[in-house]
JSON list of C-alpha atoms in Angstrom, two decimals:
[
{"chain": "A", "resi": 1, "resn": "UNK", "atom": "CA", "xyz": [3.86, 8.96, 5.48]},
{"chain": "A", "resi": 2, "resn": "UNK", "atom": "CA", "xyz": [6.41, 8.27, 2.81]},
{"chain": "A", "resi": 3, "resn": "UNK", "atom": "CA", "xyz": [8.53, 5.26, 1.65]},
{"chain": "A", "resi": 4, "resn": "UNK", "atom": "CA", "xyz": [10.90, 4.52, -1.28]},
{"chain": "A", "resi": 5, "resn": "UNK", "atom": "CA", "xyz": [11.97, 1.15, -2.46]},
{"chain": "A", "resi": 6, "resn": "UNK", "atom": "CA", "xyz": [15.39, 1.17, -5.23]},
{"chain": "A", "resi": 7, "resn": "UNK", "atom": "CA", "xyz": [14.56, -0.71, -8.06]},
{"chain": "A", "resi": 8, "resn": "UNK", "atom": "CA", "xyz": [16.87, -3.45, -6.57]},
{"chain": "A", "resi": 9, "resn": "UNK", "atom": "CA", "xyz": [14.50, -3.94, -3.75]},
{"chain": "A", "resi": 10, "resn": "UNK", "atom": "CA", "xyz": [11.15, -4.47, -5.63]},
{"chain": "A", "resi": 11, "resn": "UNK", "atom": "CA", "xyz": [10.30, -3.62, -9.47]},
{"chain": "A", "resi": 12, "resn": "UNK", "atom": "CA", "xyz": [7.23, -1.26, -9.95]},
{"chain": "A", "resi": 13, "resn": "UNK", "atom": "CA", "xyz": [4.14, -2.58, -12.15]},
{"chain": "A", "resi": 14, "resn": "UNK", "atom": "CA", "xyz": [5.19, -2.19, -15.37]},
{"chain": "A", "resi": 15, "resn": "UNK", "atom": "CA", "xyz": [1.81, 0.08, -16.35]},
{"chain": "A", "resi": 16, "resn": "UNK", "atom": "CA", "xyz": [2.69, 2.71, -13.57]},
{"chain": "A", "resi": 17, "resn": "UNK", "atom": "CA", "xyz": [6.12, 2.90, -15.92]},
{"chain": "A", "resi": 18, "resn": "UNK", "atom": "CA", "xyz": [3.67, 3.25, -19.10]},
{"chain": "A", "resi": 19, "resn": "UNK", "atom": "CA", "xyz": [2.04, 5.80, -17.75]},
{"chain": "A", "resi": 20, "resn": "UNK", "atom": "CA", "xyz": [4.90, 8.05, -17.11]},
{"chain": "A", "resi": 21, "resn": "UNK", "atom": "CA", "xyz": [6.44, 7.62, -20.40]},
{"chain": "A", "resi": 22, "resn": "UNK", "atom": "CA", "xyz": [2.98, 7.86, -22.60]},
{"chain": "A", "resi": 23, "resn": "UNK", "atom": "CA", "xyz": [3.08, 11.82, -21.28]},
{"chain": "A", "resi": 24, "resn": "UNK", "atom": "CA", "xyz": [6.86, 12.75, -20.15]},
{"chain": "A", "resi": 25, "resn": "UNK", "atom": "CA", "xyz": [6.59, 15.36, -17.28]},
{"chain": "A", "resi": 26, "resn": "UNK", "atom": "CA", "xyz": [9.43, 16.74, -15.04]},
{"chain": "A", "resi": 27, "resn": "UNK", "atom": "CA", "xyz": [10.54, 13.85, -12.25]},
{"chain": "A", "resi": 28, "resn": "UNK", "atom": "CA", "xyz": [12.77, 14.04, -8.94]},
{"chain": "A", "resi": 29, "resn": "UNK", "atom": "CA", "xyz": [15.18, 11.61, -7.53]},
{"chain": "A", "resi": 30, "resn": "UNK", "atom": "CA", "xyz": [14.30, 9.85, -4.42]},
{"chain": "A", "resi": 31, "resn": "UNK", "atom": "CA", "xyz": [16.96, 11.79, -2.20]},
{"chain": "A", "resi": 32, "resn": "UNK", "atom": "CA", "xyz": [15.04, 14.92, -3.30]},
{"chain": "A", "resi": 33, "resn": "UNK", "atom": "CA", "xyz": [11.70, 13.57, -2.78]},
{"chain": "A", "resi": 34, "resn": "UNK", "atom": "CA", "xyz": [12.61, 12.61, 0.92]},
{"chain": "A", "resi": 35, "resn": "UNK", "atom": "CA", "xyz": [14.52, 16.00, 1.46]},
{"chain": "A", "resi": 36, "resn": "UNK", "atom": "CA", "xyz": [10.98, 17.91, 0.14]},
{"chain": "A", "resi": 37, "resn": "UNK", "atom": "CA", "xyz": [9.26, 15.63, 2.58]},
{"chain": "A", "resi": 38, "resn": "UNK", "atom": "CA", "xyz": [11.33, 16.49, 5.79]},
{"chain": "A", "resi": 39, "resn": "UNK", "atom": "CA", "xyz": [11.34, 20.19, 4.79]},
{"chain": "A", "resi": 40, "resn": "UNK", "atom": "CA", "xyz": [7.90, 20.33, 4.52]},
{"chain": "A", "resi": 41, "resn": "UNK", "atom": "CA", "xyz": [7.47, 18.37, 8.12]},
{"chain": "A", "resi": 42, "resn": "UNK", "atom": "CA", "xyz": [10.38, 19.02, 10.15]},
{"chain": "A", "resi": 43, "resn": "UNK", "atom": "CA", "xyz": [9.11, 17.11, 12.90]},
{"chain": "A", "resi": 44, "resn": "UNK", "atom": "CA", "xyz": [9.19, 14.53, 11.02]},
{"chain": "A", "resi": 45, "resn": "UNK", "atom": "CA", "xyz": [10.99, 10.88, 11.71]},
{"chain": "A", "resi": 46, "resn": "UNK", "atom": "CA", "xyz": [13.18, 9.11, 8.75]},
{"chain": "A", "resi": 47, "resn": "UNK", "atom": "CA", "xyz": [14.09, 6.01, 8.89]},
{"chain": "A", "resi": 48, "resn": "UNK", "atom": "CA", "xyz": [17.26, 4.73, 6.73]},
{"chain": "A", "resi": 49, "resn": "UNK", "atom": "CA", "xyz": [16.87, 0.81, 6.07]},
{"chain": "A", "resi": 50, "resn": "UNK", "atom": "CA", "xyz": [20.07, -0.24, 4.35]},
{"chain": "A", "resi": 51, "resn": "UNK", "atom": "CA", "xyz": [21.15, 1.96, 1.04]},
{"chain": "A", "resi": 52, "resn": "UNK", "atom": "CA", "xyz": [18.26, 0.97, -0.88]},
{"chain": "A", "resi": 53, "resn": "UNK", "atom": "CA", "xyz": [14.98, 1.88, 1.31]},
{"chain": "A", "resi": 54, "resn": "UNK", "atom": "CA", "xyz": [13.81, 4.65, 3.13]},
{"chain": "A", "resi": 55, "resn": "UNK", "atom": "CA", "xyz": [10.57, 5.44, 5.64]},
{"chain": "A", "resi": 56, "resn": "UNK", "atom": "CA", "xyz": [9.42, 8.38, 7.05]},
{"chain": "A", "resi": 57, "resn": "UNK", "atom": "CA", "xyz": [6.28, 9.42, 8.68]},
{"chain": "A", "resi": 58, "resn": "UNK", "atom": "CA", "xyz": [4.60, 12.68, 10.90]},
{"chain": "A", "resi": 59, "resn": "UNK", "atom": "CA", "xyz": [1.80, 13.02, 12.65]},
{"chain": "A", "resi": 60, "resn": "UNK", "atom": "CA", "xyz": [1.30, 16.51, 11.16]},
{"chain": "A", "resi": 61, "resn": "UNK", "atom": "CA", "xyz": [-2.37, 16.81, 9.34]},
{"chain": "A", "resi": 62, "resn": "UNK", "atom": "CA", "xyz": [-3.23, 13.49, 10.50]},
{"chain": "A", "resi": 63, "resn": "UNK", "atom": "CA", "xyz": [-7.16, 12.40, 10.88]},
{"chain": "A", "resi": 64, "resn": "UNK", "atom": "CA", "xyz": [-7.90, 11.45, 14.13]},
{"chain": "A", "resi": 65, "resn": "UNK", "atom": "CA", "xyz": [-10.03, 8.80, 13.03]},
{"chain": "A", "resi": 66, "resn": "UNK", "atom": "CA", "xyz": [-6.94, 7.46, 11.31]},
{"chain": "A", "resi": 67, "resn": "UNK", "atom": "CA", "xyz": [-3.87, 8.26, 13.02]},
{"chain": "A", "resi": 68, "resn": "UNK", "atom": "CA", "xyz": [-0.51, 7.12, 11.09]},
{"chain": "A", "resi": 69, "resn": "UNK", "atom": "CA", "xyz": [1.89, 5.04, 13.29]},
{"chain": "A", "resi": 70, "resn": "UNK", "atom": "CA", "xyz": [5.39, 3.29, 12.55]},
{"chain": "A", "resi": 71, "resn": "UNK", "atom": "CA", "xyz": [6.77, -0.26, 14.64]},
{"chain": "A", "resi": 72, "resn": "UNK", "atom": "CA", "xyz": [10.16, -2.28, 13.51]},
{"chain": "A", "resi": 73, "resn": "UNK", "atom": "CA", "xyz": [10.86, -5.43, 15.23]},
{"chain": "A", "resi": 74, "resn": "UNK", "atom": "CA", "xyz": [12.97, -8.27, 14.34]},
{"chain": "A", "resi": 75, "resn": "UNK", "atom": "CA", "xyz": [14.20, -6.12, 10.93]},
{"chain": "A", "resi": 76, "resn": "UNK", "atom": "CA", "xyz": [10.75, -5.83, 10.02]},
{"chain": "A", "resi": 77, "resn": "UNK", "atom": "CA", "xyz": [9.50, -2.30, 9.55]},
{"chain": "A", "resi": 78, "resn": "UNK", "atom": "CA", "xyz": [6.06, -0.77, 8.78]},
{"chain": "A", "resi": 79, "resn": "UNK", "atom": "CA", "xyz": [4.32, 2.45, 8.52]},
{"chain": "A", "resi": 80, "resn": "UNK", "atom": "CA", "xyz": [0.52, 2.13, 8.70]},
{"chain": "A", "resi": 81, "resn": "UNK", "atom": "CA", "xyz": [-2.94, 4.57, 8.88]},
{"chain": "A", "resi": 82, "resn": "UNK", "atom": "CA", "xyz": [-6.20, 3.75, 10.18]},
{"chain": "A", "resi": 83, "resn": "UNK", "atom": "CA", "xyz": [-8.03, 1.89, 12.71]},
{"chain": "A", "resi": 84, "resn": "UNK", "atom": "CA", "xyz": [-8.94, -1.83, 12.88]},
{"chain": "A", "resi": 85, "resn": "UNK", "atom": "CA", "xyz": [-12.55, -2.45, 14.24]},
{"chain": "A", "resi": 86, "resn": "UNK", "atom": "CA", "xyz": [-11.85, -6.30, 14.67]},
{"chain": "A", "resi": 87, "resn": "UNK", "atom": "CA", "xyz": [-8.56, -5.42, 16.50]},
{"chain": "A", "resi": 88, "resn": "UNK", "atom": "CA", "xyz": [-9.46, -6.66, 19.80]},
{"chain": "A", "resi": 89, "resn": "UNK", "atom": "CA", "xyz": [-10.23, -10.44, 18.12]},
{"chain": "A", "resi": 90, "resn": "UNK", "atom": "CA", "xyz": [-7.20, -10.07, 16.41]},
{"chain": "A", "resi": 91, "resn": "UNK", "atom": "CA", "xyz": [-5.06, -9.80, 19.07]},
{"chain": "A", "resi": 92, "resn": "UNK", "atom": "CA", "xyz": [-6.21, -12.68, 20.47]},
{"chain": "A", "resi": 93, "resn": "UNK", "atom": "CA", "xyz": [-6.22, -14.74, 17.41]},
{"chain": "A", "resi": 94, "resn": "UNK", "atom": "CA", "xyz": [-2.42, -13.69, 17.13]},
{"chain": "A", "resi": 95, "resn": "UNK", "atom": "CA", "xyz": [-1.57, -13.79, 20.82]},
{"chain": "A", "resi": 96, "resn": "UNK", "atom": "CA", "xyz": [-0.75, -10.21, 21.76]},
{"chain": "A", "resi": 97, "resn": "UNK", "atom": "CA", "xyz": [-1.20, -8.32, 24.67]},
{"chain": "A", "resi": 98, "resn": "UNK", "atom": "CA", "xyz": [-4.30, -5.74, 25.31]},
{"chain": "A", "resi": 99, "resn": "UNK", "atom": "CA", "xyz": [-1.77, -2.94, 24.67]},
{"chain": "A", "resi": 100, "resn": "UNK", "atom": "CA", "xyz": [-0.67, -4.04, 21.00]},
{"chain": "A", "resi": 101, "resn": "UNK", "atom": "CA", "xyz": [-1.50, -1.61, 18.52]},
{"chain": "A", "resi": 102, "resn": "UNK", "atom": "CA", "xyz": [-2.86, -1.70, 15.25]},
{"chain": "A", "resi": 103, "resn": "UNK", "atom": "CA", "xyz": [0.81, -1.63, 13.55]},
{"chain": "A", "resi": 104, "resn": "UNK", "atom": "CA", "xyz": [2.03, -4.52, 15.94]},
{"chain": "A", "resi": 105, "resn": "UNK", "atom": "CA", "xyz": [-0.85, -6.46, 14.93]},
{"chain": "A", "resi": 106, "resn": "UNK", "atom": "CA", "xyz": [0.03, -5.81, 11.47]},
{"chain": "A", "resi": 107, "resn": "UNK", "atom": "CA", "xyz": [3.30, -6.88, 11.75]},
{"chain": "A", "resi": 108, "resn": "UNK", "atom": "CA", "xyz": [2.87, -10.19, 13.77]},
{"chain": "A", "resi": 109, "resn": "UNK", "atom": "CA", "xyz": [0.06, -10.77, 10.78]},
{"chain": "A", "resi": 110, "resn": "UNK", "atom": "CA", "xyz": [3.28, -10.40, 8.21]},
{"chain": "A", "resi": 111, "resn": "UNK", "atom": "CA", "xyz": [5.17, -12.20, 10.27]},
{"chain": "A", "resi": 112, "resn": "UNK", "atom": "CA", "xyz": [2.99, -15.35, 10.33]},
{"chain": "A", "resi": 113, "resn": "UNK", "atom": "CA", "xyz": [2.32, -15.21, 6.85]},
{"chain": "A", "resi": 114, "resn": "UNK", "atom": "CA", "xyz": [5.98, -14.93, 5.68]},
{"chain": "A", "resi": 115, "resn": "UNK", "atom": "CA", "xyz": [6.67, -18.08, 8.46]},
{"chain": "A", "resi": 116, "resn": "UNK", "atom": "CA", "xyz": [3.97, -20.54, 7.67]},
{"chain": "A", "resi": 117, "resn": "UNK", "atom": "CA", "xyz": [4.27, -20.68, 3.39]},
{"chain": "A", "resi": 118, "resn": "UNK", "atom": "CA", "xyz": [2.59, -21.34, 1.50]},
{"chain": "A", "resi": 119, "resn": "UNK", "atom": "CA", "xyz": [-0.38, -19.72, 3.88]},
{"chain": "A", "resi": 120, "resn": "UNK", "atom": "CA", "xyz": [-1.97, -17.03, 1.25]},
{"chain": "A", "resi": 121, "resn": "UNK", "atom": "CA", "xyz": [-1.60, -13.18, 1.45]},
{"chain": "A", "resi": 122, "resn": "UNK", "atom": "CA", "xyz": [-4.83, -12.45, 0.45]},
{"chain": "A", "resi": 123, "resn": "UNK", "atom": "CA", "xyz": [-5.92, -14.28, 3.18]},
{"chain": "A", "resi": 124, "resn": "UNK", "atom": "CA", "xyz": [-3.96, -12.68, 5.52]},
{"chain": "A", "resi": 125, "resn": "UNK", "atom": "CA", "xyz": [-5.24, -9.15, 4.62]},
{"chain": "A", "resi": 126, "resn": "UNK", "atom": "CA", "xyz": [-8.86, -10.33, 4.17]},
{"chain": "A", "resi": 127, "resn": "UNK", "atom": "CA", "xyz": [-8.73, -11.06, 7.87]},
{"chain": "A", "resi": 128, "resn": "UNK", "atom": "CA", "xyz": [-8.73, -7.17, 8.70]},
{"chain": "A", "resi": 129, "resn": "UNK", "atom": "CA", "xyz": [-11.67, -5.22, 9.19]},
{"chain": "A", "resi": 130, "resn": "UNK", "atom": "CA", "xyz": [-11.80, -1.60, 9.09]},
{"chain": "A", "resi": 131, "resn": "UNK", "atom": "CA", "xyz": [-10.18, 1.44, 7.46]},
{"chain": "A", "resi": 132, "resn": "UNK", "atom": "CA", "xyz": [-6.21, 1.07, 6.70]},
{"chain": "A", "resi": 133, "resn": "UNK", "atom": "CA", "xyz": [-3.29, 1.53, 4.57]},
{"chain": "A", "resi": 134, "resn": "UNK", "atom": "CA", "xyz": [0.11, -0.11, 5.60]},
{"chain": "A", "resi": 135, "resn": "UNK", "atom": "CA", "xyz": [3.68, -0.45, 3.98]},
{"chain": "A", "resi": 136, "resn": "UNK", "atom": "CA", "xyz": [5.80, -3.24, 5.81]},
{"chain": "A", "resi": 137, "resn": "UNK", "atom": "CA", "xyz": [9.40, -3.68, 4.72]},
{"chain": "A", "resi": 138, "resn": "UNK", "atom": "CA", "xyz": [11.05, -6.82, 5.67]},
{"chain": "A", "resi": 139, "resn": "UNK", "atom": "CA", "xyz": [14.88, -6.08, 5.28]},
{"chain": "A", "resi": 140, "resn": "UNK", "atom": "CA", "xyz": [15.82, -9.95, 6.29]},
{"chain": "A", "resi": 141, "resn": "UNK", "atom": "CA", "xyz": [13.76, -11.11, 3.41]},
{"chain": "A", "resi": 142, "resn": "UNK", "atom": "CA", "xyz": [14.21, -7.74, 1.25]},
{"chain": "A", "resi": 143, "resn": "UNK", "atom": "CA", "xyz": [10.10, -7.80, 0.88]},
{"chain": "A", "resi": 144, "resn": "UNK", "atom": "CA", "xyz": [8.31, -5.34, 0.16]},
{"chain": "A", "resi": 145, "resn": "UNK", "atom": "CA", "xyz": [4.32, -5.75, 1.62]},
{"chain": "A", "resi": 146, "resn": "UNK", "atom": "CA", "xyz": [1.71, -2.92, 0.88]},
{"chain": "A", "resi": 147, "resn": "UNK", "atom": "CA", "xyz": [-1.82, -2.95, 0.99]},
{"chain": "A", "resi": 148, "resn": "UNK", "atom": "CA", "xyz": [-5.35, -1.01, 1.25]},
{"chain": "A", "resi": 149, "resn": "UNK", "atom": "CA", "xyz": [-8.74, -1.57, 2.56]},
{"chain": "A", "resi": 150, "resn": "UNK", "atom": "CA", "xyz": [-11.66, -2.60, 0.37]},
{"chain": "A", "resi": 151, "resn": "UNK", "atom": "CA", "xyz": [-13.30, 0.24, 0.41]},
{"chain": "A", "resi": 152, "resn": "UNK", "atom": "CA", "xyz": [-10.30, 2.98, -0.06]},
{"chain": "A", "resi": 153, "resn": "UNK", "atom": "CA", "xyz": [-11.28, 4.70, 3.32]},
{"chain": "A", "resi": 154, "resn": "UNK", "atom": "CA", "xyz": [-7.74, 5.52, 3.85]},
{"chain": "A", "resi": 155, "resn": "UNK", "atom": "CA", "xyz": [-5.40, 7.14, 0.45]},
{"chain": "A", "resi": 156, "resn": "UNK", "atom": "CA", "xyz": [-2.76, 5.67, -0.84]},
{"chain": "A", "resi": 157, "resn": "UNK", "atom": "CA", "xyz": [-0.84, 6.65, -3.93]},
{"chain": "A", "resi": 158, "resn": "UNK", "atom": "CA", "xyz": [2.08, 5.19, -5.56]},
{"chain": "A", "resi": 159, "resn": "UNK", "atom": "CA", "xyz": [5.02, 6.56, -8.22]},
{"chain": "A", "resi": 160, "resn": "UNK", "atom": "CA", "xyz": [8.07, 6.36, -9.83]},
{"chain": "A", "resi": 161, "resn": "UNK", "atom": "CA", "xyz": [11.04, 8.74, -9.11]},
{"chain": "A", "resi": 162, "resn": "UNK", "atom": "CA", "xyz": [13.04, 9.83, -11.63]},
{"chain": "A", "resi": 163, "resn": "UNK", "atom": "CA", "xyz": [16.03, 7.39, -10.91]},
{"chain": "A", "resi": 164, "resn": "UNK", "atom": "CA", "xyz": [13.35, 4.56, -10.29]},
{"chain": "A", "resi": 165, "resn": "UNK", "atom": "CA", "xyz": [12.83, 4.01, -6.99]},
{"chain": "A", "resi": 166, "resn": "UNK", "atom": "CA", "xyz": [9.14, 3.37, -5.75]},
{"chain": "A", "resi": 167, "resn": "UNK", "atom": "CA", "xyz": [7.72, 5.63, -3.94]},
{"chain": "A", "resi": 168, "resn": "UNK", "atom": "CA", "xyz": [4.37, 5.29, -1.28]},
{"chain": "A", "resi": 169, "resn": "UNK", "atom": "CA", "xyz": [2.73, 8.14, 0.28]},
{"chain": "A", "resi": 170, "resn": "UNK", "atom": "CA", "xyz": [-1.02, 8.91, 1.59]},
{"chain": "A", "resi": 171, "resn": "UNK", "atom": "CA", "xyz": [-0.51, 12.62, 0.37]},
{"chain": "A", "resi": 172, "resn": "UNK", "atom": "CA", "xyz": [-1.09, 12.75, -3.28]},
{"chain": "A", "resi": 173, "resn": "UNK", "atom": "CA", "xyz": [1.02, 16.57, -3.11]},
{"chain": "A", "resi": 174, "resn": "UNK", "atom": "CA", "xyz": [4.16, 14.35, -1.45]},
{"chain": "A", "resi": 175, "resn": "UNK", "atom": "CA", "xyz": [4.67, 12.56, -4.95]},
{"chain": "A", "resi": 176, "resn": "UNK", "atom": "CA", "xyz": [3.36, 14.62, -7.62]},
{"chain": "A", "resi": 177, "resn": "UNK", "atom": "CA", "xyz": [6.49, 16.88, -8.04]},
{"chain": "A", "resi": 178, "resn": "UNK", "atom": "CA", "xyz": [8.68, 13.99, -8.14]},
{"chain": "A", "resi": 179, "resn": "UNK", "atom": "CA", "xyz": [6.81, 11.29, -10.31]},
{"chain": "A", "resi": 180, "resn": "UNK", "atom": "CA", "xyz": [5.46, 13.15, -12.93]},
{"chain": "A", "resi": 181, "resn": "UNK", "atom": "CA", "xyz": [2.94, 11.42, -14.73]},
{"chain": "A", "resi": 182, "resn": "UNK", "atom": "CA", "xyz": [4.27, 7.66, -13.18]},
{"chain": "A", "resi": 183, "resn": "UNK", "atom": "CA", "xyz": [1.69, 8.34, -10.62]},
{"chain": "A", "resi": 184, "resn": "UNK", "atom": "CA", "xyz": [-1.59, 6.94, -9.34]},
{"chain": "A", "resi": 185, "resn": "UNK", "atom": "CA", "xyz": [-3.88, 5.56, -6.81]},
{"chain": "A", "resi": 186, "resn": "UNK", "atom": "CA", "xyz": [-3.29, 2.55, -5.19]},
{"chain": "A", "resi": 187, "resn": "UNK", "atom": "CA", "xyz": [-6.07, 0.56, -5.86]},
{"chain": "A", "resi": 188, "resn": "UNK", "atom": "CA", "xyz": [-8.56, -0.84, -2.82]},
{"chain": "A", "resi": 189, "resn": "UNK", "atom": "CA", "xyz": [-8.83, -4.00, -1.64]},
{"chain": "A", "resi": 190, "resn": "UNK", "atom": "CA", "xyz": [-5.63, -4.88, -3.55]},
{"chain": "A", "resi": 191, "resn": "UNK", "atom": "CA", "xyz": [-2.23, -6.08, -2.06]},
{"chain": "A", "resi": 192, "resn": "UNK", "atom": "CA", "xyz": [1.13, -5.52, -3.39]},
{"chain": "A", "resi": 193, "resn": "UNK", "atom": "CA", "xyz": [4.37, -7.35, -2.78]},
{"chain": "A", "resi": 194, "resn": "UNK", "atom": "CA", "xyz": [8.00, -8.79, -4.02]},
{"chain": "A", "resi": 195, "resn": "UNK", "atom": "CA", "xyz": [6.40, -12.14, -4.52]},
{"chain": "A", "resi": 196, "resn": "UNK", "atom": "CA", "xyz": [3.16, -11.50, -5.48]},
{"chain": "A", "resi": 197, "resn": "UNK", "atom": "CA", "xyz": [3.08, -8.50, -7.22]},
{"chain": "A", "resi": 198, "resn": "UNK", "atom": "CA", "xyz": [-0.54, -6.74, -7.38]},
{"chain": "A", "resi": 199, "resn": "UNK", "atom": "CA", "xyz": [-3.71, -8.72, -6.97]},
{"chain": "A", "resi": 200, "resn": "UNK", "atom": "CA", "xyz": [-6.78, -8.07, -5.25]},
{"chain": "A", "resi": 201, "resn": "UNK", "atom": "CA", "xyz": [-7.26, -9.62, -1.91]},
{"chain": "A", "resi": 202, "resn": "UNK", "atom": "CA", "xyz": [-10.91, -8.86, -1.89]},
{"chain": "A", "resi": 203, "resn": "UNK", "atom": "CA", "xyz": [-11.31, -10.69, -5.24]},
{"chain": "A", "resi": 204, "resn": "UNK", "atom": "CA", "xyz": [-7.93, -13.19, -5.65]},
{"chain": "A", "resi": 205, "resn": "UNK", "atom": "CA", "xyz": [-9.01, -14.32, -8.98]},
{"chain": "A", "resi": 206, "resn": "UNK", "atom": "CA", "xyz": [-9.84, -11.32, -10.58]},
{"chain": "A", "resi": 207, "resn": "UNK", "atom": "CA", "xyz": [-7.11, -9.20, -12.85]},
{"chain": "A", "resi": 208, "resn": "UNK", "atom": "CA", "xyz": [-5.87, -6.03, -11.61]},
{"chain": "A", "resi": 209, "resn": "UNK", "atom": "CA", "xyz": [-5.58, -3.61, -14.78]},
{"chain": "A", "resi": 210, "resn": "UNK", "atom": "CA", "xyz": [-4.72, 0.10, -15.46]},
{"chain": "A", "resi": 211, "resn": "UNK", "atom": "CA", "xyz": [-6.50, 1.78, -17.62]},
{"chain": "A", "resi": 212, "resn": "UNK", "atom": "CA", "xyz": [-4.71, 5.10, -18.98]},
{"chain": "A", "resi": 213, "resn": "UNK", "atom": "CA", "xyz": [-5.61, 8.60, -17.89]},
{"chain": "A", "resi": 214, "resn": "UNK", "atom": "CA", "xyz": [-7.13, 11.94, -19.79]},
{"chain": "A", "resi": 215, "resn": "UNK", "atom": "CA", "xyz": [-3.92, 13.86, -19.98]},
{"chain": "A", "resi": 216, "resn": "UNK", "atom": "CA", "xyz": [-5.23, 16.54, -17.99]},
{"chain": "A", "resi": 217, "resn": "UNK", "atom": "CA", "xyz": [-5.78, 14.42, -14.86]},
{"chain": "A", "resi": 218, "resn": "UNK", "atom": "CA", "xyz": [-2.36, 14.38, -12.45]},
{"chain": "A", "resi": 219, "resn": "UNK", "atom": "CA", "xyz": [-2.21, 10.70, -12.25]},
{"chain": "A", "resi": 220, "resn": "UNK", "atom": "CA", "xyz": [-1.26, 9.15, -15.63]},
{"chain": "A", "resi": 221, "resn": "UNK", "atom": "CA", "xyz": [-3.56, 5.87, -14.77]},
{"chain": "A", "resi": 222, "resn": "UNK", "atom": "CA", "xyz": [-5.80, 4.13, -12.83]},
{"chain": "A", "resi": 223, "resn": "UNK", "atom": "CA", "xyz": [-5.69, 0.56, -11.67]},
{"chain": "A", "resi": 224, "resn": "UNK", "atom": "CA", "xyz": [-8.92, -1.50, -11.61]},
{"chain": "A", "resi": 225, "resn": "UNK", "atom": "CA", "xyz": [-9.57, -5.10, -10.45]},
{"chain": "A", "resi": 226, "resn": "UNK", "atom": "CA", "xyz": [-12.03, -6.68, -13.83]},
{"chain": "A", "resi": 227, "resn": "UNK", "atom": "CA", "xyz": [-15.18, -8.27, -12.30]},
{"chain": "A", "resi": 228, "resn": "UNK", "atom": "CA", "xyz": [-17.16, -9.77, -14.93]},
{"chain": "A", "resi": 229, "resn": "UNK", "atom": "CA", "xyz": [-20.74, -8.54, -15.38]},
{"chain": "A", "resi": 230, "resn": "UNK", "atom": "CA", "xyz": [-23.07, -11.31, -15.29]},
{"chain": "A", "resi": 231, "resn": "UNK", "atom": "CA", "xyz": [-24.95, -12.04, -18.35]},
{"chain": "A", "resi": 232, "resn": "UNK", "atom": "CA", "xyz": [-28.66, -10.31, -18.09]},
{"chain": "A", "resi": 233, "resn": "UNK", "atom": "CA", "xyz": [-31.04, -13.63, -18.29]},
{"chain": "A", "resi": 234, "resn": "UNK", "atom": "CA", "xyz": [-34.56, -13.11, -19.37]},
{"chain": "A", "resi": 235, "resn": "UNK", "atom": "CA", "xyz": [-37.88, -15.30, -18.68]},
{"chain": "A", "resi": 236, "resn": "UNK", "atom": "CA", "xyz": [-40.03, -16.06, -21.03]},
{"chain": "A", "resi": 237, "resn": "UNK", "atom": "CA", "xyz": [-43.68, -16.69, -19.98]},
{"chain": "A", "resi": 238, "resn": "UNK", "atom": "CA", "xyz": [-46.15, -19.10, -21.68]}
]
């Protein structure tokens, strides 16, 4: 799967922009990125969201255990991979039918959040179990809403394009030519948005770093969340 955001529509972290210009390497444009991506999957289905966003996705190479899917309702669109073991629950919880996929869930999840403010995102996301990546795109609120599961089950990398947009895709190969070294991995258990920009929903208090790259390595950094070690204690015995 593949999306790209203009600049216009959300502003990348400012360390994935560090990282790019601390080693300059060859970039592509957005329309080219997309064009490589259809070429390489023709089956694949694009999706044009206004001038400044576009989605695609294929089922080509996809893991069965985590098949990729795309829903848009009510000018919400999102792409999302994986399975959700507490889906069933969820449904309920959210008032869907027994047919409602993982992706619907997802959305009517967004949907809640984005309708009941200040109800927290982290929150939102914390609430699903299992192995998942998803990119939502709200074009009545211009939001951009990405996050991972805790553990990184499914990939998810993220770039810049050489005339700035953002780009998402779960193939590392998909980006590389066209974000040089403005590349990494998003980080697990993290969320990313227009109003929140990146935290960790698995740890909401903790910073979210990068930390730059050897040179060698394709991505030019790698995004942490800082736990604090707790301070050894020792017993002394009389």
């Amino acid at each position: 799967m593949l999306a790209v955001f203009h600049g216009a529509v959300i502003k990348a972290p400012e360390e994935l922009a560090q990282a790019g210009s601390r080693t300059p390497t060859p970039k592509k444009t957005a329309s080219s990125l997309v064009n490589s991506f259809l070429q390489q999957f023709p089956s694949a289905v694009s999706i044009n969201v206004g001038s400044d966003t576009q989605m695609c996705y294929t089922h080509d190479n996809q893991s069965f255990l985590q098949p990729r899917s795309f829903a848009a309702k009510d000018e919400i669109f999102c792409l999302f991979e994986g399975t959700l073991e507490n889906l069933p629950r969820l449904k309920q919880q959210y008032g869907l039918g027994k047919n409602a996929t993982e992706v619907v869930l997802v959305m009517e999840a967004y949907k809640a959040l984005r309708d009941r403010a200040p109800y927290p995102a982290s929150l939102m996301v914390a609430h699903l179990v299992g192995n998942f990546a998803f990119i939502i795109f709200d074009k009545a609120t211009s939001t951009v809403f990405v996050a991972s599961d805790q553990e990184g089950k499914v990939s998810l990398f993220w770039g810049i394009t050489a005339d700035g947009y953002l780009a998402f895709s779960d193939e590392i190969d998909v980006l590389k030519g066209s974000c040089g070294k403005s590349l990494a991995s998003f980080p697990s258990g993290c969320l990313f948005s227009s109003a929140t920009d990146l935290r960790s929903y698995e740890h909401p208090k903790h910073k979210v770093t990068a930390e730059p790259a050897e040179e060698e390595e394709i991505c030019g950094a790698t995004f942490k969340v800082e736990i604090p070690q707790l301070r050894a204690t020792t017993t002394m015995e009389y």
